[in-house]
mmCIF file of C-alpha atoms in Angstrom:
data_model
loop_
_atom_site.group_PDB
_atom_site.id
_atom_site.type_symbol
_atom_site.label_atom_id
_atom_site.label_comp_id
_atom_site.label_asym_id
_atom_site.label_seq_id
_atom_site.Cartn_x
_atom_site.Cartn_y
_atom_site.Cartn_z
ATOM 1 C CA PHE A 177 -0.218 -0.169 0.054
ATOM 2 C CA ILE A 178 1.390 3.815 -1.088
ATOM 3 C CA GLN A 179 0.443 6.881 0.084
ATOM 4 C CA LEU A 180 1.394 9.924 -1.387
ATOM 5 C CA ASP A 181 0.353 13.577 -1.388
ATOM 6 C CA ASP A 182 -1.792 13.584 -4.032
ATOM 7 C CA PRO A 183 -5.977 12.196 -2.518
ATOM 8 C CA LEU A 184 -5.106 8.864 -3.441
ATOM 9 C CA LEU A 185 -4.177 5.561 -1.588
ATOM 10 C CA LEU A 186 -2.813 1.979 -4.126
ATOM 11 C CA GLU A 187 -2.773 -1.107 -3.821
ATOM 12 C CA ILE A 188 -0.160 -2.612 -5.349
ATOM 13 C CA LYS A 189 -0.924 -6.660 -6.118
ATOM 14 C CA GLU A 190 2.790 -8.550 -7.230
ATOM 15 C CA ASP A 191 2.823 -12.053 -7.866
ATOM 16 C CA ILE A 192 6.931 -12.811 -8.093
ATOM 17 C CA LEU A 193 6.728 -15.892 -9.772
ATOM 18 C CA ASN A 194 4.228 -15.157 -13.157
ATOM 19 C CA HIS A 195 6.523 -11.247 -13.496
ATOM 20 C CA LYS A 196 3.135 -9.239 -13.308
ATOM 21 C CA ARG A 197 2.065 -6.105 -11.275
ATOM 22 C CA GLU A 198 -1.375 -4.442 -10.242
ATOM 23 C CA ILE A 199 -1.978 -2.092 -9.677
ATOM 24 C CA GLY A 200 -5.095 -0.569 -8.407
ATOM 25 C CA ARG A 201 -6.465 2.791 -7.090
ATOM 26 C CA LEU A 202 -8.539 2.052 -3.496
ATOM 27 C CA PRO A 203 -12.132 3.235 -2.911
ATOM 28 C CA PHE A 204 -11.682 6.686 -0.266
ATOM 29 C CA PRO A 205 -12.632 9.953 -0.490
ATOM 30 C CA ASN A 206 -10.969 12.224 -2.337
ATOM 31 C CA ARG A 207 -8.454 13.623 0.651
ATOM 32 C CA ARG A 208 -5.410 14.037 1.792
ATOM 33 C CA PHE A 209 -3.617 10.637 2.769
ATOM 34 C CA TYR A 210 -0.242 11.148 5.857
ATOM 35 C CA SER A 211 0.440 7.973 7.051
ATOM 36 C CA VAL A 212 0.064 4.438 6.603
ATOM 37 C CA CYS A 213 0.490 1.091 8.357
ATOM 38 C CA ASN A 214 -0.038 -2.661 7.610
ATOM 39 C CA ASN A 215 -2.269 -4.903 9.680
ATOM 40 C CA PRO A 216 -0.790 -8.118 9.927
ATOM 41 C CA ASN A 217 -4.674 -9.896 10.863
ATOM 42 C CA GLY A 218 -5.870 -7.847 7.349
ATOM 43 C CA GLY A 219 -6.753 -5.155 6.294
ATOM 44 C CA PHE A 220 -4.091 -1.361 7.675
ATOM 45 C CA TRP A 221 -4.490 1.226 9.541
ATOM 46 C CA PHE A 222 -4.276 5.237 7.838
ATOM 47 C CA SER A 223 -4.431 8.535 8.266
ATOM 48 C CA ASP A 224 -6.187 11.182 6.244
ATOM 49 C CA ALA A 225 -7.345 14.839 6.364
ATOM 50 C CA GLY A 226 -9.667 13.726 9.154
ATOM 51 C CA GLY A 227 -8.501 11.433 11.740
ATOM 52 C CA LEU A 228 -7.334 7.794 11.353
ATOM 53 C CA LYS A 229 -8.713 4.531 9.774
ATOM 54 C CA LYS A 230 -8.585 1.634 9.955
ATOM 55 C CA PHE A 231 -9.314 -0.424 6.417
ATOM 56 C CA GLU A 232 -10.605 -4.584 7.111
ATOM 57 C CA ASN A 233 -12.108 -6.470 4.941
ATOM 58 C CA GLY A 234 -13.573 -4.016 2.303
ATOM 59 C CA ASN A 235 -15.273 -2.026 4.674
ATOM 60 C CA THR A 236 -12.918 1.823 6.404
ATOM 61 C CA GLN A 237 -14.473 2.135 10.009
ATOM 62 C CA ASP A 238 -13.698 6.083 11.018
ATOM 63 C CA LEU A 239 -11.341 5.434 14.295
ATOM 64 C CA SER A 240 -11.178 9.426 14.893
ATOM 65 C CA SER A 241 -13.899 9.552 17.043
ATOM 66 C CA ASN A 242 -12.031 7.284 19.608
ATOM 67 C CA HIS A 243 -9.911 10.239 21.510
ATOM 68 C CA PRO A 244 -9.747 13.955 20.464
ATOM 69 C CA LEU A 245 -6.393 13.825 19.063
ATOM 70 C CA LEU A 246 -7.377 11.289 16.600
ATOM 71 C CA LYS A 247 -8.903 13.759 15.206
ATOM 72 C CA LYS A 248 -5.088 15.233 13.979
ATOM 73 C CA ARG A 249 -2.980 15.020 11.369
ATOM 74 C CA ILE A 250 -1.400 11.692 11.569
ATOM 75 C CA VAL A 251 2.020 11.489 10.238
ATOM 76 C CA ASP A 252 3.493 8.465 10.685
ATOM 77 C CA MET A 253 1.718 4.808 12.731
ATOM 78 C CA CYS A 254 4.865 2.439 13.011
ATOM 79 C CA LEU A 255 3.318 -1.284 14.381
ATOM 80 C CA TYR A 256 5.757 -2.344 17.848
ATOM 81 C CA GLN A 257 4.988 -5.019 20.343
ATOM 82 C CA SER A 258 1.510 -5.563 19.296
ATOM 83 C CA LYS A 259 1.129 -2.046 19.272
ATOM 84 C CA LEU A 260 -0.239 0.739 17.605
ATOM 85 C CA LEU A 261 2.385 4.217 17.880
ATOM 86 C CA LEU A 262 0.904 7.500 16.352
ATOM 87 C CA SER A 263 2.567 10.217 15.406
ATOM 88 C CA ILE A 264 0.859 12.680 15.503
ATOM 89 C CA GLU A 265 1.485 16.388 14.704
ATOM 90 C CA GLY A 266 1.926 19.252 17.865
ATOM 91 C CA TYR A 267 1.048 16.163 20.105
ATOM 92 C CA GLY A 268 3.117 14.304 20.622
ATOM 93 C CA LEU A 269 2.976 10.515 20.283
ATOM 94 C CA MET A 270 -0.456 8.514 20.318
ATOM 95 C CA ILE A 271 -0.204 4.585 21.520
ATOM 96 C CA LEU A 272 -3.243 1.660 20.168
ATOM 97 C CA GLU A 273 -4.136 -1.051 21.733
ATOM 98 C CA ASN A 274 -7.061 -3.201 20.235
ATOM 99 C CA ASP A 275 -7.903 0.252 18.265
ATOM 100 C CA LYS A 276 -8.412 2.219 21.632
ATOM 101 C CA PRO A 277 -5.801 4.900 23.042
ATOM 102 C CA ILE A 278 -4.042 3.414 26.238
ATOM 103 C CA ALA A 279 -1.766 6.232 26.659
ATOM 104 C CA HIS A 280 -0.010 9.762 25.509
ATOM 105 C CA ILE A 281 3.312 10.037 25.820
ATOM 106 C CA SER A 282 4.394 14.228 25.425
ATOM 107 C CA GLU A 283 7.258 15.613 25.972
ATOM 108 C CA LYS A 284 5.422 16.147 30.260
ATOM 109 C CA GLU A 285 6.755 12.206 29.729
ATOM 110 C CA GLY A 286 9.599 12.630 28.370
ATOM 111 C CA LEU A 287 10.166 13.262 25.399
ATOM 112 C CA LEU A 288 12.122 16.042 23.612
ATOM 113 C CA SER A 289 9.403 17.462 21.300
ATOM 114 C CA ASN A 290 5.817 17.237 20.034
ATOM 115 C CA HIS A 291 7.006 17.492 17.122
ATOM 116 C CA CYS A 292 6.873 14.578 16.166
ATOM 117 C CA GLY A 293 7.707 12.583 12.595
ATOM 118 C CA LYS A 294 9.298 9.385 11.449
ATOM 119 C CA ILE A 295 8.546 6.157 14.402
ATOM 120 C CA PHE A 296 10.904 3.634 12.981
ATOM 121 C CA SER A 297 10.419 0.225 15.694
ATOM 122 C CA ASP A 298 13.157 -2.427 16.291
ATOM 123 C CA GLY A 299 11.372 -4.622 17.632
ATOM 124 C CA LYS A 300 12.419 -3.606 21.315
ATOM 125 C CA TYR A 301 12.207 -0.341 20.504
ATOM 126 C CA ALA A 302 10.064 2.235 18.830
ATOM 127 C CA TRP A 303 12.277 5.315 17.217
ATOM 128 C CA VAL A 304 10.134 8.764 17.039
ATOM 129 C CA CYS A 305 12.986 11.211 15.040
ATOM 130 C CA SER A 306 10.866 15.068 16.535
ATOM 131 C CA THR A 307 13.326 18.554 16.160
ATOM 132 C CA LEU A 308 14.777 18.204 18.965
ATOM 133 C CA GLY A 309 15.827 14.720 18.650
ATOM 134 C CA LEU A 310 15.545 10.607 19.142
ATOM 135 C CA SER A 311 13.587 9.748 21.906
ATOM 136 C CA LEU A 312 13.638 5.207 21.885
ATOM 137 C CA ILE A 313 10.226 4.271 23.928
ATOM 138 C CA ASP A 314 10.161 1.165 25.144
ATOM 139 C CA LEU A 315 6.792 -0.304 25.930
ATOM 140 C CA SER A 316 7.647 -2.747 28.809
ATOM 141 C CA LYS A 317 8.510 -0.018 31.174
ATOM 142 C CA GLU A 318 5.063 0.693 33.214
ATOM 143 C CA ASN A 319 3.949 4.744 33.519
ATOM 144 C CA ASN A 320 8.180 5.629 32.335
ATOM 145 C CA PHE A 321 7.771 4.816 28.085
ATOM 146 C CA VAL A 322 10.757 7.268 27.355
ATOM 147 C CA LYS A 323 14.616 5.319 28.213
ATOM 148 C CA GLU A 324 16.622 7.207 26.625
ATOM 149 C CA ASN A 325 16.482 11.041 24.233
ATOM 150 C CA ILE A 326 19.379 11.884 22.329
ATOM 151 C CA SER A 327 20.440 14.906 20.846
ATOM 152 C CA VAL A 328 22.925 17.205 19.242
ATOM 153 C CA ALA A 329 24.455 16.340 22.495
ATOM 154 C CA ASP A 330 25.036 12.468 21.897
ATOM 155 C CA GLY A 331 26.241 13.114 18.114
ATOM 156 C CA LEU A 332 23.665 14.083 16.091
ATOM 157 C CA SER A 333 24.299 16.323 13.307
ATOM 158 C CA SER A 334 21.354 17.840 13.990
ATOM 159 C CA GLY A 335 18.750 17.683 16.401
ATOM 160 C CA GLN A 336 16.430 18.220 13.129
ATOM 161 C CA VAL A 337 15.739 13.889 12.526
ATOM 162 C CA ASN A 338 13.601 13.769 9.384
ATOM 163 C CA ASN A 339 13.307 9.681 9.643
ATOM 164 C CA VAL A 340 15.966 6.286 10.974
ATOM 165 C CA TYR A 341 17.350 3.048 10.960
ATOM 166 C CA VAL A 342 18.674 0.828 14.236
ATOM 167 C CA ALA A 343 20.398 -2.724 12.558
ATOM 168 C CA ASN A 344 23.710 -4.837 14.714
ATOM 169 C CA GLY A 345 23.617 -1.518 16.976
ATOM 170 C CA LYS A 346 24.236 1.564 14.940
ATOM 171 C CA ILE A 347 21.598 4.015 15.194
ATOM 172 C CA TYR A 348 21.526 5.074 11.235
ATOM 173 C CA ALA A 349 19.746 9.092 12.107
ATOM 174 C CA ALA A 350 18.387 11.047 8.524
ATOM 175 C CA THR A 351 19.322 14.657 10.088
ATOM 176 C CA GLN A 352 18.707 18.772 7.886
ATOM 177 C CA LYS A 353 22.949 18.990 8.235
ATOM 178 C CA GLY A 354 23.344 15.506 7.194
ATOM 179 C CA VAL A 355 23.414 10.862 8.246
ATOM 180 C CA SER A 356 24.807 10.849 11.972
ATOM 181 C CA ILE A 357 25.675 6.740 12.658
ATOM 182 C CA LEU A 358 26.042 6.325 15.776
ATOM 183 C CA THR A 359 26.979 3.046 17.979
ATOM 184 C CA MET A 360 24.814 2.570 20.846
ATOM 185 C CA SER A 361 27.064 0.901 23.305
ATOM 186 C CA GLU A 362 28.539 3.609 23.477
ATOM 187 C CA LEU A 363 26.245 6.070 23.907
ATOM 188 C CA LYS A 364 27.311 7.806 27.513
ATOM 189 C CA PRO A 365 24.143 7.436 29.980
ATOM 190 C CA LYS A 366 23.039 11.208 31.117
ATOM 191 C CA ASN A 367 24.808 12.896 33.949
ATOM 192 C CA ASN A 368 22.851 14.616 36.270
ATOM 193 C CA LEU A 369 25.272 15.715 38.443
ATOM 194 C CA LEU A 370 25.644 20.194 38.687
ATOM 195 C CA PRO A 371 28.960 21.404 37.035
ATOM 196 C CA ASN A 372 31.054 23.605 39.783
ATOM 197 C CA THR A 373 30.106 27.487 40.175
ATOM 198 C CA PHE A 374 32.609 29.329 40.046
ATOM 199 C CA ILE A 375 32.138 33.125 40.974
ATOM 200 C CA THR A 376 34.981 35.224 39.116
ATOM 201 C CA LYS A 377 33.360 39.085 39.345
ATOM 202 C CA ALA A 378 31.870 40.481 42.448
ATOM 203 C CA SER A 379 31.616 44.862 42.145
ATOM 204 C CA TRP A 380 30.435 46.987 44.346
ATOM 205 C CA GLY A 381 30.329 50.243 41.747
ATOM 206 C CA GLU A 382 33.537 50.727 40.380
ATOM 207 C CA LYS A 383 35.229 48.160 42.810
ATOM 208 C CA ASN A 384 35.565 45.029 43.449
ATOM 209 C CA LEU A 385 35.620 43.124 45.841
ATOM 210 C CA LEU A 386 36.805 39.623 45.299
ATOM 211 C CA GLY A 387 39.345 38.899 47.142
ATOM 212 C CA LEU A 388 38.678 41.057 49.431
ATOM 213 C CA SER A 389 39.041 40.762 53.451
ATOM 214 C CA ASN A 390 35.741 41.676 55.068
ATOM 215 C CA PRO A 391 35.259 44.721 52.853
ATOM 216 C CA GLU A 392 32.917 47.378 53.945
ATOM 217 C CA ILE A 393 30.982 48.872 51.447
ATOM 218 C CA GLU A 394 27.191 51.191 52.077
ATOM 219 C CA TYR A 395 24.303 49.772 51.595
ATOM 220 C CA GLU A 396 21.924 53.069 50.131
ATOM 221 C CA LYS A 397 24.133 53.215 47.294
ATOM 222 C CA GLY A 398 24.521 51.932 44.229
ATOM 223 C CA SER A 399 24.199 47.970 43.797
ATOM 224 C CA ILE A 400 26.849 45.057 44.765
ATOM 225 C CA VAL A 401 27.011 42.998 41.092
ATOM 226 C CA PHE A 402 27.712 38.876 40.427
ATOM 227 C CA SER A 403 29.630 38.045 38.375
ATOM 228 C CA PHE A 404 29.426 33.861 37.652
ATOM 229 C CA VAL A 405 29.945 30.936 35.633
ATOM 230 C CA ALA A 406 29.794 27.230 35.541
ATOM 231 C CA PRO A 407 31.474 25.642 32.452
ATOM 232 C CA GLN A 408 29.956 21.782 30.790
ATOM 233 C CA PHE A 409 32.164 21.162 27.465
ATOM 234 C CA THR A 410 30.290 18.443 25.859
ATOM 235 C CA PHE A 411 27.000 20.702 25.367
ATOM 236 C CA PRO A 412 27.583 23.854 26.884
ATOM 237 C CA GLU A 413 23.725 25.228 25.248
ATOM 238 C CA ASN A 414 21.064 22.801 27.867
ATOM 239 C CA ILE A 415 23.260 25.021 31.014
ATOM 240 C CA ILE A 416 20.308 26.871 32.153
ATOM 241 C CA TYR A 417 21.368 29.776 34.974
ATOM 242 C CA GLN A 418 19.583 30.881 37.930
ATOM 243 C CA TYR A 419 20.786 32.345 41.239
ATOM 244 C CA ARG A 420 20.007 32.890 45.302
ATOM 245 C CA LEU A 421 21.388 35.142 47.203
ATOM 246 C CA ASN A 422 21.041 33.770 51.060
#
C-alpha cells in the first residue's frame, strides 16, 4: 500500500513468480493521505485529513471518534509490540491497543519534542524522530515509556531528525545536516550532576570585592553585581542559569 501527496491510496499486488503486477486505486474519499501501516491480521490503518481510519474486509472504519487527538494530522504510524504508535503533529505520540487509546506521550512524559515525525521499530524499542532529536520508547517500562533521548549533545549532526534506521547496534539518523551514525554501546549515560559554579567577579560600582577580606560597603549607595560561570564542555547550550542569594 502506498500513500501519496495527492488524494490517492494505491494497492499493489505482485505475483513474483509470474512477473505480474497490478496497481489499483482503493475506494476512499477524495482526501490527502499522510501515513499507512499494515495490519498483520488483515487490512491496514491509514490517516487522512479527517484523522485515523482502518480498512478491513473491504470496509473503512473511522477511528477518529475514539479520541480528540485522533482527528489531528497523523504524520506516521508504526506497529510495535502488537500496539499501534501514532506520531501526531504537535501533540507527541498516541499508543493504541485494539484500536483504543491506552496512553499519550508528550514532552510532559519525557519526549524531546511534541513535534514528532517518523517512527521506526527494531522489535525491542521504538525510535521516534522529532525536531530536537530522537526519543527511545520502551513499552515494557510501566508508566515511564521514554527510555532515553538522543540529541546533538550525543553526536547527532542536527536536532531535526527526518528518519531513522537501527540495526546491529548502529543508529542511522537522517538529519538536516546529513546522516549521523551512532553506536548504541558508546552512548554515554546522562549525567545529572550539576557542574561546578565559579564566581568570577563581585563588584560594587567600580570596586572589585573579590579577594578583599571583610569589605565594608555603604548599603544606600549602588548595588553589588555578581558574575559567575558553570563550565560544561559537552553541550553548554543545555545549561540554564539561575541564582539565589542567602
